[in-house]
Short mmCIF file of C-alpha atoms in Angstrom, two decimals:
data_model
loop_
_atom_site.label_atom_id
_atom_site.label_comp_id
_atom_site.label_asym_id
_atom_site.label_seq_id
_atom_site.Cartn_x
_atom_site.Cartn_y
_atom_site.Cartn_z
CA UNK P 1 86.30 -57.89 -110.39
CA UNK P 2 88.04 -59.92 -107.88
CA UNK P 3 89.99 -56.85 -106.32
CA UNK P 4 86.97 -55.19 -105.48
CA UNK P 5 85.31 -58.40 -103.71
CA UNK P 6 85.34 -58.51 -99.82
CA UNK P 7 88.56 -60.42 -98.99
CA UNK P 8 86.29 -62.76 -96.90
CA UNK P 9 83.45 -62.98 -99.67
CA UNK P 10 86.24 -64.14 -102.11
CA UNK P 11 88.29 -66.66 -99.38
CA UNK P 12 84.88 -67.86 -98.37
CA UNK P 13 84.05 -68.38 -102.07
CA UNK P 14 87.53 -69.96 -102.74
CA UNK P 15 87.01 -72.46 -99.72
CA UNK P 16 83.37 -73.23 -101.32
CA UNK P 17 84.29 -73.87 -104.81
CA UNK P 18 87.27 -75.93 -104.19
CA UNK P 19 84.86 -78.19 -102.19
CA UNK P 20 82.68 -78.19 -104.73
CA UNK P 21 84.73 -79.35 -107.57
CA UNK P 22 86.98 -81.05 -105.82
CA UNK P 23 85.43 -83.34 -102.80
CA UNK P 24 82.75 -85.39 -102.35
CA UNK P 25 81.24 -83.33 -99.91
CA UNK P 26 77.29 -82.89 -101.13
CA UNK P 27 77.05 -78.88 -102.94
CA UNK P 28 74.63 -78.20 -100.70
CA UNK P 29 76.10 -79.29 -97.37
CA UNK P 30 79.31 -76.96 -98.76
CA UNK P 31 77.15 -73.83 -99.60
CA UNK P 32 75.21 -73.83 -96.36
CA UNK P 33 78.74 -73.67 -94.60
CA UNK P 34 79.66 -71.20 -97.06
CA UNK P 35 76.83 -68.89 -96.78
CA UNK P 36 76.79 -69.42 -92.44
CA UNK P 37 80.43 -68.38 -92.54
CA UNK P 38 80.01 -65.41 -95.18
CA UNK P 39 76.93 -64.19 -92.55
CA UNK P 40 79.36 -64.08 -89.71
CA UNK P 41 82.33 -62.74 -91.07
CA UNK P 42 81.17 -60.83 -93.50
CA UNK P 43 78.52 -57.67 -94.32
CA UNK P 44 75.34 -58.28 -94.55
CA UNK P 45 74.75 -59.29 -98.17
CA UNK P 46 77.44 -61.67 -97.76
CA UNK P 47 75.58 -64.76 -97.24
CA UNK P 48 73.62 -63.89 -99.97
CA UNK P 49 76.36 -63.18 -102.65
CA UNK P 50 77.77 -66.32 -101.63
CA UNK P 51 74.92 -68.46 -101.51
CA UNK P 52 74.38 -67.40 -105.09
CA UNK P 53 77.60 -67.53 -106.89
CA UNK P 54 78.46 -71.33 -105.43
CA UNK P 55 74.89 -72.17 -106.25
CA UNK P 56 75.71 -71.20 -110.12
CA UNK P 57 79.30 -72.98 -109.59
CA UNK P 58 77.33 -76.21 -108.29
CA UNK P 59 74.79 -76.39 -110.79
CA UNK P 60 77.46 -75.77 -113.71
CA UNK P 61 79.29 -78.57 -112.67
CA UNK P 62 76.48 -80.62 -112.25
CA UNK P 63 75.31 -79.85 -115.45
CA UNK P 64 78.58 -80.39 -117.43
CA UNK P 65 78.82 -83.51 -116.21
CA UNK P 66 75.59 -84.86 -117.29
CA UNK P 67 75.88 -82.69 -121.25
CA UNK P 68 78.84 -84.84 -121.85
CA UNK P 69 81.44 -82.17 -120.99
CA UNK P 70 84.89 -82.95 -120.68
CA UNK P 71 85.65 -84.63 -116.90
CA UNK P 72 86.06 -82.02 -114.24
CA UNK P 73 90.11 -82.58 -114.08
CA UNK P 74 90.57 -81.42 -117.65
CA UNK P 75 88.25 -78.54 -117.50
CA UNK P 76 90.15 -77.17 -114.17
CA UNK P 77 93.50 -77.87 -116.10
CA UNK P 78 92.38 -75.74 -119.05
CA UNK P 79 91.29 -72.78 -116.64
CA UNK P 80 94.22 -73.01 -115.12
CA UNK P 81 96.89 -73.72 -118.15
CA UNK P 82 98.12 -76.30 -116.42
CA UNK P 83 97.65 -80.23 -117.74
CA UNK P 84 96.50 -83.44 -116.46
CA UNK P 85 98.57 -86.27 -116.23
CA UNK P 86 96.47 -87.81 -119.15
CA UNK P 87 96.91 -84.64 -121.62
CA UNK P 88 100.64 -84.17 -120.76
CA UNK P 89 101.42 -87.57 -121.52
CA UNK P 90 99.75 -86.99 -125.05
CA UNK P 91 101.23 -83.53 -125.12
CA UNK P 92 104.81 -84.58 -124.45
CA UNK P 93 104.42 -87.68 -127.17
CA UNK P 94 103.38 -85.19 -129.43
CA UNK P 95 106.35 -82.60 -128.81
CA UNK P 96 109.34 -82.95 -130.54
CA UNK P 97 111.85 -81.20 -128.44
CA UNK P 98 113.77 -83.10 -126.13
CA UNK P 99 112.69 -83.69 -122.11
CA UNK P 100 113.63 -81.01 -119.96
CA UNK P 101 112.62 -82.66 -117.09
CA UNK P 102 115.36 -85.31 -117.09
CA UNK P 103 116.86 -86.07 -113.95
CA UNK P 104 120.39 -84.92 -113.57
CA UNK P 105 123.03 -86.79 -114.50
CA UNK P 106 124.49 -89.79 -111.83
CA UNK P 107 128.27 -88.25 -112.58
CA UNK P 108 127.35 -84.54 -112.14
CA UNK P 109 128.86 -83.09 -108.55
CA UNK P 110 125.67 -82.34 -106.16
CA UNK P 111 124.24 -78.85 -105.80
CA UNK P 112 125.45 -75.96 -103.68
CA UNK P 113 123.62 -75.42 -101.03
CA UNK P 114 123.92 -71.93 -98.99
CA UNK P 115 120.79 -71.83 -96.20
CA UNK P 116 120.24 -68.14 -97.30
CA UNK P 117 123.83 -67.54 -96.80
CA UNK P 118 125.78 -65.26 -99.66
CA UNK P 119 128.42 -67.76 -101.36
CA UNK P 120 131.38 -65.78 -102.58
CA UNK P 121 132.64 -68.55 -104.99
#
């Protein structure tokens, strides 16, 4: 489980994977920085631990991409729940309720604004 992870195993891991999948930076280039930066901040089966999960993140991505899997962006949205600007188009053609994402209306008076203060109105 994540919670029982090293906080610097799993930050080091987070830093790796998000290189991974989202640069251009060559996988290995990204785990060897990984695995020199788990090795001095962390235990010692840090390096290790690291080395191997981004190794399996790397090669799944690698290998995704050549099966015919769907492009990186969409599988991250789907992790995620969140949409890419491709599938929320589609989604919001397909949706029948109205926008609610609409700016606000040119006649409506601005917003309130209180810097943290308490407004008694």
């Amino acid at each position: 489980s994540l919670r029982r992870m090293a906080a610097i195993d799993r930050n080091v891991l987070r830093l790796g994977a998000y290189e991974i999948l989202m640069t251009d930076t060559p996988g290995r280039v990204v785990i060897n920085e990984a695995v020199e930066l788990a090795k001095r901040y962390g235990d010692r089966q840090s390096g290790q631990f690291v080395n191997g999960i981004l190794d399996r993140v790397l090669h799944q991505t690698a290998s995704s991409s050549v099966d015919g899997d769907p492009p990186q962006d969409a599988a991250i949205a789907e992790a995620t729940g969140n949409q890419t600007a491709g599938n929320q188009a589609t989604a919001e053609s397909a949706s029948s309720s109205p926008d609610i994402h609409q700016p606000a209306r040119s006649d409506a008076p601005p917003p309130k604004v209180n810097h943290g203060r308490f407004q008694t109105t």
